[in-house]
XYZ file of C-alpha atoms in Angstrom:
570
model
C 8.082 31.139 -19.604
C 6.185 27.872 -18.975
C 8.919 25.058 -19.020
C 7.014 22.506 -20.330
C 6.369 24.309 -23.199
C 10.361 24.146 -24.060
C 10.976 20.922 -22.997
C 12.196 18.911 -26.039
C 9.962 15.906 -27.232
C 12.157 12.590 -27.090
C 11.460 10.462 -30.977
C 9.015 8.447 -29.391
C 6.874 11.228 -28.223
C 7.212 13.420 -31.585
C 6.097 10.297 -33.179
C 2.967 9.840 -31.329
C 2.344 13.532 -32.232
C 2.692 13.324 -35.547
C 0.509 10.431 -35.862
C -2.372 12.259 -33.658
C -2.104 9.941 -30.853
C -1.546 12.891 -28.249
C -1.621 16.133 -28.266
C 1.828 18.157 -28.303
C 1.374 20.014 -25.072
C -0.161 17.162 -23.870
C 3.190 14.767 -24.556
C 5.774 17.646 -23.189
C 3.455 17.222 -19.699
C 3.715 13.839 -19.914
C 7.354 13.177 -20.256
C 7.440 15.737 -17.337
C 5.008 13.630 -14.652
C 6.543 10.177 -16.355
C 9.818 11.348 -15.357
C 8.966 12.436 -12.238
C 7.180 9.639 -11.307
C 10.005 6.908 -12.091
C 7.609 5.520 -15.091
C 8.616 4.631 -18.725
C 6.662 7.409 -20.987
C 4.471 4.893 -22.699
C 3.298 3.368 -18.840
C 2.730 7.010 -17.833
C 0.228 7.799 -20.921
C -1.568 4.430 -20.638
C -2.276 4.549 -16.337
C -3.166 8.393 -17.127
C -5.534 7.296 -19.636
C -3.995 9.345 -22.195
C -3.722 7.079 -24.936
C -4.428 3.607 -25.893
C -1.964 1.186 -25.581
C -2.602 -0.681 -28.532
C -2.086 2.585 -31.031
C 1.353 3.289 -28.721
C 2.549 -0.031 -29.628
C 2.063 0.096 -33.061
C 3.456 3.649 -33.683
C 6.538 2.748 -31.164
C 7.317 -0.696 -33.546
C 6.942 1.927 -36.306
C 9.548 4.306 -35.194
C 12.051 2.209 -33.957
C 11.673 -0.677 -36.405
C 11.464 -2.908 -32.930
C 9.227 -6.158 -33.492
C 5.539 -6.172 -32.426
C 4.447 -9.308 -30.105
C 1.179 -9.897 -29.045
C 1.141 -11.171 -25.040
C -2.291 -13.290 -25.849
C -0.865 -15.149 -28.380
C 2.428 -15.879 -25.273
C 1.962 -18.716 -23.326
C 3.302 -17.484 -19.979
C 4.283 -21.334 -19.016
C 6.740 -21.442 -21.386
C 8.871 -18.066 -20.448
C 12.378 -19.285 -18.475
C 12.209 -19.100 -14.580
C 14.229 -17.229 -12.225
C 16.501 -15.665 -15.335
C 15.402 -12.153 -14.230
C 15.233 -10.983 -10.589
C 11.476 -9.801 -9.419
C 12.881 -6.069 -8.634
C 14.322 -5.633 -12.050
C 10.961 -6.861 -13.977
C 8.859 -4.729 -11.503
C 11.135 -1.833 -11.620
C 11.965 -1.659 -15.585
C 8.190 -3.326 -16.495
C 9.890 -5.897 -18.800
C 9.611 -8.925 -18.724
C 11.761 -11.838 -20.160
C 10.217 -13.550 -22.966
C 12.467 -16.492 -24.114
C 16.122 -17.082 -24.376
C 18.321 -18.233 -27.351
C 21.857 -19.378 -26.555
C 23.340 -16.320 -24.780
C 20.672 -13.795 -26.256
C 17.433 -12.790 -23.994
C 14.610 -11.214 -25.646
C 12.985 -8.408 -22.862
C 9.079 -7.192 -23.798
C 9.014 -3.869 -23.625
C 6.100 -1.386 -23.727
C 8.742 1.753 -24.200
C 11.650 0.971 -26.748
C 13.547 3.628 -25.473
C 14.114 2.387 -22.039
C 17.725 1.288 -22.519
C 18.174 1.660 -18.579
C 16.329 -1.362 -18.739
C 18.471 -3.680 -21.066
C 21.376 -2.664 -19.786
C 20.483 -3.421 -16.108
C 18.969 -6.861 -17.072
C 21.947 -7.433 -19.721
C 24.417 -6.482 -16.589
C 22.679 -8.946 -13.587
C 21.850 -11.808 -16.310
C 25.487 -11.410 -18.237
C 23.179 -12.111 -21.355
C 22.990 -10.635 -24.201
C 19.799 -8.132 -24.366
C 17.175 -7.555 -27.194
C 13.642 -5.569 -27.056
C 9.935 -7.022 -28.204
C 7.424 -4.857 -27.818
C 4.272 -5.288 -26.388
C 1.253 -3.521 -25.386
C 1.629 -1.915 -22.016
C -1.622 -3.074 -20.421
C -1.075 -6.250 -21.588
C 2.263 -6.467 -20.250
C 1.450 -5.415 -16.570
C -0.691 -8.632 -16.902
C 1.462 -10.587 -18.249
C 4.094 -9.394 -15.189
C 1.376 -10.326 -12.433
C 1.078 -13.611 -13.459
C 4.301 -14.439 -14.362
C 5.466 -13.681 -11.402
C 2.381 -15.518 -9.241
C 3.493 -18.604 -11.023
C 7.015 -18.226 -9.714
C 6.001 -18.844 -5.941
C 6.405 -22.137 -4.796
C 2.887 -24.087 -5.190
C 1.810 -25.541 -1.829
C 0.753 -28.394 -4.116
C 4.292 -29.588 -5.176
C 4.909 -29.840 -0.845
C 5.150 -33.242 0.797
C 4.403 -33.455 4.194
C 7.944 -34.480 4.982
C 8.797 -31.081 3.776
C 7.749 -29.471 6.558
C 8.740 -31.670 9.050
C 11.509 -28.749 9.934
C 8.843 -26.031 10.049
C 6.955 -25.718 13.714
C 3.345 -25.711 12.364
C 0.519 -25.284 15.395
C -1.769 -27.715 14.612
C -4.977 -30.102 16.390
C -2.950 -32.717 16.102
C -1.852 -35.074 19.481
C 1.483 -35.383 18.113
C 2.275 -31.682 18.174
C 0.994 -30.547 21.385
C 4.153 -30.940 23.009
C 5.807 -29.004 20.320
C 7.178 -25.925 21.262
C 5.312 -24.038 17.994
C 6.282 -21.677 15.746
C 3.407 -21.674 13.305
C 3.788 -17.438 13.962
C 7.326 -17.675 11.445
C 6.244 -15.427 8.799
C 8.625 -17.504 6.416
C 6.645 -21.075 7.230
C 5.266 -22.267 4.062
C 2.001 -22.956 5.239
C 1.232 -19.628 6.807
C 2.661 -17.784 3.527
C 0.251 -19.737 1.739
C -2.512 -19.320 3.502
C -1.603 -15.919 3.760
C -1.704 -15.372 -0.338
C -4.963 -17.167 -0.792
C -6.207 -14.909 1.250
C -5.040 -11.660 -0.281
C -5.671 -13.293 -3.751
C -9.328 -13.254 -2.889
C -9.258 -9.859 -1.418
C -7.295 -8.845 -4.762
C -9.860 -10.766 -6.824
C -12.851 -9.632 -5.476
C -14.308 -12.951 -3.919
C -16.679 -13.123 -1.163
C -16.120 -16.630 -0.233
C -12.963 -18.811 0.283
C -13.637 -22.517 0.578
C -10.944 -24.883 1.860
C -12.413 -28.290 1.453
C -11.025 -31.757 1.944
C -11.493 -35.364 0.491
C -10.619 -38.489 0.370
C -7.118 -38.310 -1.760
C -7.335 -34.698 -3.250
C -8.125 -30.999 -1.378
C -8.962 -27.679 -2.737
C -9.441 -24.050 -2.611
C -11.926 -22.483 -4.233
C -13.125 -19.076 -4.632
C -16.481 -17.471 -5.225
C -16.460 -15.216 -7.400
C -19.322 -12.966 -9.045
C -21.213 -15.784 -7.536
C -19.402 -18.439 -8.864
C -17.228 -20.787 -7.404
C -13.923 -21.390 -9.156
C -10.999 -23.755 -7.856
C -7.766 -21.643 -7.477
C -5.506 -24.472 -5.860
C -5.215 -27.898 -5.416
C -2.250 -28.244 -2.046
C -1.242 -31.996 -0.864
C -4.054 -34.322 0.909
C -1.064 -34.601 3.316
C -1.524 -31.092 4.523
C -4.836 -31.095 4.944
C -4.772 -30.842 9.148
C -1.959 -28.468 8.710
C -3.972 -25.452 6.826
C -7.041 -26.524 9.446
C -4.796 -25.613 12.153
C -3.434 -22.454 10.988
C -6.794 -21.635 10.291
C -8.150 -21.941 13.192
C -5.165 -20.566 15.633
C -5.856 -17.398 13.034
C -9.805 -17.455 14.133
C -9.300 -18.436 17.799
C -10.522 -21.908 17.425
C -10.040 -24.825 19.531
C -7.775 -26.864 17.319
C -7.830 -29.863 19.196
C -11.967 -29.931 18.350
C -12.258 -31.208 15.251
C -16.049 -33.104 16.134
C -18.015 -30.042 15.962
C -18.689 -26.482 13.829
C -17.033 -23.780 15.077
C -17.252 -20.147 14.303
C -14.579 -17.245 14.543
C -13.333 -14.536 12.847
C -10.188 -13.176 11.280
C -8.836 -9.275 10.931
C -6.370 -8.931 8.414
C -4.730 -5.589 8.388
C -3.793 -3.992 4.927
C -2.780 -0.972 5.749
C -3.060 1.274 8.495
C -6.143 2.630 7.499
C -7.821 -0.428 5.764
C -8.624 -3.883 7.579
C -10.910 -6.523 5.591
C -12.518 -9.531 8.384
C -13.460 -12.795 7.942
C -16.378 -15.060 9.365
C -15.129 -18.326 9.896
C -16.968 -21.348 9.809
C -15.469 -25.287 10.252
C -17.739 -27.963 9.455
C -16.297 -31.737 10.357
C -16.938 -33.733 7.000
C -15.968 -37.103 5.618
C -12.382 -36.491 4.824
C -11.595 -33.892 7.629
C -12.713 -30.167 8.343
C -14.533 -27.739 5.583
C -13.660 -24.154 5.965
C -15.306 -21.697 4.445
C -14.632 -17.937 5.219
C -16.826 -14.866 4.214
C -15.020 -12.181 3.119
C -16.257 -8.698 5.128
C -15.313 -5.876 3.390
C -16.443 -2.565 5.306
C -16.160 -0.444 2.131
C -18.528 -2.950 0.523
C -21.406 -0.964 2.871
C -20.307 2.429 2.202
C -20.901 1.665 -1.922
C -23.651 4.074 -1.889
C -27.117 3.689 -3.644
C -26.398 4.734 -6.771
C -23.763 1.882 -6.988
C -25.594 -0.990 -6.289
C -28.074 -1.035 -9.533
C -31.447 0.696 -8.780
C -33.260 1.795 -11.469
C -34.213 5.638 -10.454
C -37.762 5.324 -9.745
C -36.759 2.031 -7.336
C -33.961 4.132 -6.033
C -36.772 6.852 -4.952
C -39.321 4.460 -3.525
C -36.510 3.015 -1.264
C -34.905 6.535 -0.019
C -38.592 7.936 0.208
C -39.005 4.707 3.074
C -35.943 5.647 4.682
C -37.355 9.207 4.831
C -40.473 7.973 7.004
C -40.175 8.559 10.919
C -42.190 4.556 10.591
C -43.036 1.997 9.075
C -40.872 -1.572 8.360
C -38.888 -2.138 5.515
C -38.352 -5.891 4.217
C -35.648 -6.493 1.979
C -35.612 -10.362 0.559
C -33.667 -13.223 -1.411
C -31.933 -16.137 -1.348
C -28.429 -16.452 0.511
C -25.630 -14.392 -0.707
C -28.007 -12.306 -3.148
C -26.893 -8.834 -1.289
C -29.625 -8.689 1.621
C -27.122 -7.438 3.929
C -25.625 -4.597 1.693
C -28.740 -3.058 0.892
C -29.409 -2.816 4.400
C -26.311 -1.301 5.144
C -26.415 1.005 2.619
C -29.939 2.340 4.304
C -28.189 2.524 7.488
C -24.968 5.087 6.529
C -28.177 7.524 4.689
C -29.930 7.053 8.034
C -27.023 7.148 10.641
C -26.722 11.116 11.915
C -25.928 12.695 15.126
C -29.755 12.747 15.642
C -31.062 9.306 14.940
C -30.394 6.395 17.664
C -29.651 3.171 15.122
C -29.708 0.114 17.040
C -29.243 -3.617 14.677
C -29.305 -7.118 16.067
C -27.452 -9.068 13.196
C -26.525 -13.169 13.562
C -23.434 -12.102 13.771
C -22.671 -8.624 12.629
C -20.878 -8.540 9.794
C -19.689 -5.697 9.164
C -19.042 -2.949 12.237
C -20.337 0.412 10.954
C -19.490 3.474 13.549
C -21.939 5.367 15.035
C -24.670 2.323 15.028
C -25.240 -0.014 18.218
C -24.622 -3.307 16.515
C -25.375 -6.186 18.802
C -24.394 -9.771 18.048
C -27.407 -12.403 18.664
C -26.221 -14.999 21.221
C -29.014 -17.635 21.716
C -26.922 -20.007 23.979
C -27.222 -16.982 26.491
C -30.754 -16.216 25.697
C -30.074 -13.499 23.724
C -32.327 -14.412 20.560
C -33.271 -11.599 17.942
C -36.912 -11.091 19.881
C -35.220 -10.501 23.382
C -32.999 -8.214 21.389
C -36.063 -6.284 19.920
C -37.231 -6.292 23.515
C -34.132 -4.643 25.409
C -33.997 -1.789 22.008
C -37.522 -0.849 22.670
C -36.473 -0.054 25.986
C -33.369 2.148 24.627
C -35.459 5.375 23.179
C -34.504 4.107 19.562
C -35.415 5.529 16.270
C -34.209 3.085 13.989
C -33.905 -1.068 14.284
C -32.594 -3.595 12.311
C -33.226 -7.009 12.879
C -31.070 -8.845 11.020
C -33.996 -11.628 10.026
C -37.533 -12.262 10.555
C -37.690 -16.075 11.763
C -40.762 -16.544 13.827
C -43.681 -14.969 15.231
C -42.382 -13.558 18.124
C -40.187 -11.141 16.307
C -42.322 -10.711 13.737
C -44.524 -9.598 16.397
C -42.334 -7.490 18.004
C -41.350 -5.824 14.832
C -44.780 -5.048 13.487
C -45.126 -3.689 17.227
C -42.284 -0.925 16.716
C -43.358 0.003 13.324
C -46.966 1.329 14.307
C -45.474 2.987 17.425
C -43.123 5.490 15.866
C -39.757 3.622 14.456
C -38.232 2.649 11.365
C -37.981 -0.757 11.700
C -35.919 -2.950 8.877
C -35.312 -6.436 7.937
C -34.741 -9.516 6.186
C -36.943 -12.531 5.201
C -36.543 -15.709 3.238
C -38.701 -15.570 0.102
C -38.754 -15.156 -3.228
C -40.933 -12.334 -4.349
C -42.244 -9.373 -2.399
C -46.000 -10.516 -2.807
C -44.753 -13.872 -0.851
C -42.774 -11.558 1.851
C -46.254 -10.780 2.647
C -48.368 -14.146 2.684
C -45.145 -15.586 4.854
C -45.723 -13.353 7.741
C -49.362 -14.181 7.093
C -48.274 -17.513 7.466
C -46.081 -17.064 10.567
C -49.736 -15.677 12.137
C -49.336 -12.075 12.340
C -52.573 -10.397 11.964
C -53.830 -8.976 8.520
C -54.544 -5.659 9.787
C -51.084 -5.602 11.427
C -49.309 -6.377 8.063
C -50.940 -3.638 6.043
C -50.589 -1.149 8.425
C -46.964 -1.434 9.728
C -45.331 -2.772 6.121
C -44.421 0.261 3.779
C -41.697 -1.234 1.617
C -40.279 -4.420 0.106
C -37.522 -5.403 -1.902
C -36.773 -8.957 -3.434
C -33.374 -8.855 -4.801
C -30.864 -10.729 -6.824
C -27.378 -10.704 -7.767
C -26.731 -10.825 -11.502
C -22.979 -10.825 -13.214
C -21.750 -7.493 -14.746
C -20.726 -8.329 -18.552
C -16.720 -7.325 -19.140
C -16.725 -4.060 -20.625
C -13.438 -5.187 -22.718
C -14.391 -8.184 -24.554
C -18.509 -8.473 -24.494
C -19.574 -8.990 -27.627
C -22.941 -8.632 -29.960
C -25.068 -11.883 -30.572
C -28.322 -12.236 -32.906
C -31.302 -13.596 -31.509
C -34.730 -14.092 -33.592
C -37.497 -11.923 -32.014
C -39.649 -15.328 -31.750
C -37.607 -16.173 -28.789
C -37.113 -12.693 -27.236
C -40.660 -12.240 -26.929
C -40.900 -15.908 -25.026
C -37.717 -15.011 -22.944
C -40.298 -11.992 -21.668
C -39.140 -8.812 -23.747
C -42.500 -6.393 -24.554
C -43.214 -5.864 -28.599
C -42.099 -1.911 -27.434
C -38.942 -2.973 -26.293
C -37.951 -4.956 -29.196
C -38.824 -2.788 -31.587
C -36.091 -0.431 -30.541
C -33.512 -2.965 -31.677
C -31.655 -3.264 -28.855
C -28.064 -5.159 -28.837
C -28.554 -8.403 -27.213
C -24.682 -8.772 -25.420
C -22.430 -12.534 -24.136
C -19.652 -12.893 -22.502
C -16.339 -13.942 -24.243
C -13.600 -13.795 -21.792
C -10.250 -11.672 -21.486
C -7.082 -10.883 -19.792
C -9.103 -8.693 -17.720
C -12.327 -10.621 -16.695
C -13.750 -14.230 -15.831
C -15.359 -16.225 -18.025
C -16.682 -13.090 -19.802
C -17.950 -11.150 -16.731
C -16.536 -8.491 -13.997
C -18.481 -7.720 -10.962
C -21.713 -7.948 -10.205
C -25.353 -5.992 -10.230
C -28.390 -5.790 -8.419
C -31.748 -6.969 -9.780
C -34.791 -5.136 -7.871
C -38.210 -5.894 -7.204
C -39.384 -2.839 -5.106
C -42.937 -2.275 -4.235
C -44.289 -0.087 -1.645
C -47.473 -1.355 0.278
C -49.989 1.272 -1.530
C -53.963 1.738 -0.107
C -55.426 -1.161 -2.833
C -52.596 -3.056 -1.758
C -53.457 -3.076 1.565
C -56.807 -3.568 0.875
C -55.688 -7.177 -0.184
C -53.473 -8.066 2.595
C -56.572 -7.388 5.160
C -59.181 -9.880 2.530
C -56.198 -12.387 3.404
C -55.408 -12.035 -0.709
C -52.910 -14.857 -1.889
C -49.354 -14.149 -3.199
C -50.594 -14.519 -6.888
C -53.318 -11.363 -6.276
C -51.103 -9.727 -4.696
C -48.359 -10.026 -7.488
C -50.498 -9.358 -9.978
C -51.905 -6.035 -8.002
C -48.382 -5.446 -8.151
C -47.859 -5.371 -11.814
C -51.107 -3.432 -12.539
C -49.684 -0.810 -10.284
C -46.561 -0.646 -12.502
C -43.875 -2.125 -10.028
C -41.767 -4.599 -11.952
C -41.231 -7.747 -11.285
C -37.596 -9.307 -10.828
C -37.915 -10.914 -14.325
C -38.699 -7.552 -15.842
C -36.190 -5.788 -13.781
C -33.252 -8.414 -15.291
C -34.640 -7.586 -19.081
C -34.220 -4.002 -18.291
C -30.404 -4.882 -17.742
C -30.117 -7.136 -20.616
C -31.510 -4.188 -22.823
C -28.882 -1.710 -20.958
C -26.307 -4.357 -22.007
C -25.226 -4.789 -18.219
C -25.647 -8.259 -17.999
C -26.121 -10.871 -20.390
C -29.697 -12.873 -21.174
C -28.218 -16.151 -19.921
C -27.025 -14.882 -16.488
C -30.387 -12.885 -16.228
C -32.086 -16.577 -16.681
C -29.632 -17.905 -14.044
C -30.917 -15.522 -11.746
C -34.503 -15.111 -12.164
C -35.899 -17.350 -14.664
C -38.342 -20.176 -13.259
């Protein structure tokens, strides 16, 4: 006989039965796996996705008569420190709320976890009473509870640290004998956390920035920078040096940039790396450090926001023996990713893949990745050179600055490899008229370019809390949406902001301009057409424009109309 089938429902499980929550086979299971797994029933149903924590809360509260609290409506600055130990909260998911002479209220998400009252009630010697709370909300409400417990770098004086050994550039340390390496120094367990914090909060940029009385770290987010911490003026030099000894710097050069690199191990199987750059301002050295997350090129296509006939154009390119791809944008719109992601459908056994990148970002095996060096001579057109040389099949250049690459470039696309790069414009038809401009040939352009891709990156609205907004047709039709596409009444979608987002948004999405170089198309290029022709032979040949491409998202309720304007409007 199946033993889950005779396994008694607890009251809290009959309960969510009865009311339809879950269904009965379904609740003997999960009291089975919760139990196994060390979690409290209600956890269990909400991480499986079983249930909704907002109907378990209210049907608990109904069962057991326990109040309901909402967590929003908390402020998390007013719950008393240090009362509970971080094990017990992490281990019981409860949290203390507030404490009235020797009575502490616990939130709960599971009423029946007396284990956890009487643990807390044992450790505190207080008195112990439940509130329950939503579960989701109240593994959010842990997190930061328990972030605002460590000890800001902020509230540090200098003369704090004078016990800690601190490697720094400064002349009055050198003869110190340092032990900046002490995992327990303040300064490296800070830097330390704002660097896992971005990892954890999906930034791609952390910016450590000086002035004249105040400093701050900020991270960029989504594409958005957004200070995170505010430490002591005092230590500025301090969290410059550990920076640097973590990059390999000379920290006793603070007159010039520098550029390194840190590997931060996660796990055994997962390491995230950071470019390092120090810039000498004002007020003392700017570092900023980019954020190089491997899995960030192994996304596939289908994740990074093509529409399906843009998707096909692009893998159709990839499938050509020749021909150059161009993908281009501004700074930091995703250049490099879309790249990558050509390179993992294109790296086989068979192909030779060889990439000169300034500096390789991320290291992708099976792909001769070679680091331009022009102090040495080794620029990206002596690069090109010494590949041509190396029976390849694919290259990647990692940008398209002058002539003589260009040249080179053009050079391995008519003569049987798949060549592909980066420029710095804003539209594909100006991709073209630039490497007019550089003084590559006509004919040269039209017959070695088969694909290009102007890109942006737009915000991804918050699944949880986006909400509906009215706007008069008058000004969708002068924001660029077709008569067709508002007559299908579309829901026009801002951001509000929750518990679970930024500002209203979570992630972010391509926006795609992909055109492939067709016979009328080339026809232009060799009459020496300008970018406006070209753009609008573009159009009549049905490949949309960035600002079309953006709409599309607004319509599919991905992004919002204000970030698309951010993005691509004029």
């Amino acid at each position: 006989m199946n033993t889950q089938m005779t396994t008694p429902l607890t009251g809290l499980a009959r309960r969510f039965v009865q009311d339809g929550i879950i269904e009965e086979n379904t609740a003997r299971e999960a009291q089975n796996n919760a139990g196994k797994a060390k979690l409290p029933f209600v956890s269990y149903l909400v991480q499986q996705g079983l249930a909704k924590a907002t109907q378990l809360a209210y049907a608990a509260s109904a069962e057991f008569g326990v109040p309901l609290v909402d967590l929003n409506s908390v402020a998390l600055d007013q719950i008393p420190e240090k009362i509970v130990d971080e094990k017990l909260i992490r281990k019981h998911h409860a949290l203390p709320l507030f404490k009235r002479g020797n009575r502490l209220f616990l939130a709960l998400a599971d009423p029946t976890n007396l284990q956890a009252l009487d643990e807390i009630k044992f450790h505190t010697g207080l008195s112990t009473d439940a509130v329950l709370v939503e579960d989701d909300k109240l593994s959010t409400a842990i997190d930061r509870y328990l972030e605002a417990q460590e000890q800001p770098l902020g509230d540090i004086d200098g003369g704090d640290l004078d016990d800690i050994d601190i490697e720094t550039g400064d002349d009055s340390d050198k003869d110190d004998d340092s032990g900046a390496e002490q995992d327990d120094a303040p300064i490296v367990k800070y830097i330390n956390k704002m660097l896992l914090d971005a990892i954890k909060g999906g930034a791609s940029d952390i910016h450590f920035e000086p002035y004249e009385k105040t400093y701050r770290v900020r991270f960029r987010t989504d594409g958005i920078l957004h200070e995170v911490s505010k430490p002591s003026i005092k230590l500025a030099a301090k969290l410059s040096a550990r920076l640097k000894v973590m990059s390999q710097l000379d920290i006793s050069e603070r007159r010039v940039p520098q550029d390194g690199r840190i590997k931060m191990k996660l796990s055994k199987t997962k390491a995230i790396d950071f470019r390092v750059n120090t810039l000498p301002t004002l007020w003392g050295e700017k570092i900023v450090l980019r954020i190089l997350d491997p899995s960030s090129a192994k996304l596939g296509i289908d994740a990074l926001g093509y529409e399906e006939d843009q998707k096909k154009m692009y893998l159709d390119a990839l499938a050509q023996p020749q021909g150059m791809i161009l993908v281009t944008g501004p700074t930091g719109s995703g250049k490099t990713v879309s790249l990558y992601t050509g390179l993992n459908i294109l790296n086989t056994t068979e192909r030779n893949i060889s990439t000169a990148e300034d500096p390789v970002e991320i290291n992708l095996e099976g792909i001769n990745q070679v680091n331009v060096n022009t102090k040495v001579g080794l620029d990206f057109s002596s690069a090109l050179r010494a590949f041509l040389r190396q029976d390849p099949d694919v290259v990647m250049v990692g940008e398209i600055r002058d002539l003589d690459t260009a040249s080179i470039a053009i050079k391995a696309a008519q003569t049987g490899h798949l060549v592909l790069s980066t420029l710095h414009t804003n539209s594909a038809a100006e991709t073209l008229t630039r490497l007019r401009n550089m003084g590559v040939p006509a004919f040269n352009i039209a017959t070695s370019v088969s694909l290009i891709i102007a890109q942006r990156l737009a915000r991804r609205l918050c699944a949880e809390c986006k909400e509906v907004i009215t706007v008069p047709k008058e000004v969708l039709k002068e924001e660029g949406f077709t008569d067709a596409q508002i007559e299908t009444g579309f829901k026009l979608y801002s951001p509000k902001g929750c518990d679970k987002c930024k500002g209203g948004y979570k992630g972010r999405v391509g926006i795609y301009e992909v055109v492939r170089v067709t016979p009328p198309m080339q026809e232009l290029i060799m009459n020496e057409a300008s970018s406006l022709e070209l753009a609008k032979q573009a159009q009549k040949e049905r490949f949309r424009n960035l600002r079309q491409s953006a709409l599309r998202k607004v319509i599919e309720g991905v992004t919002s109309l204000e970030d698309a304007n951010r993005v691509t409007k004029d």
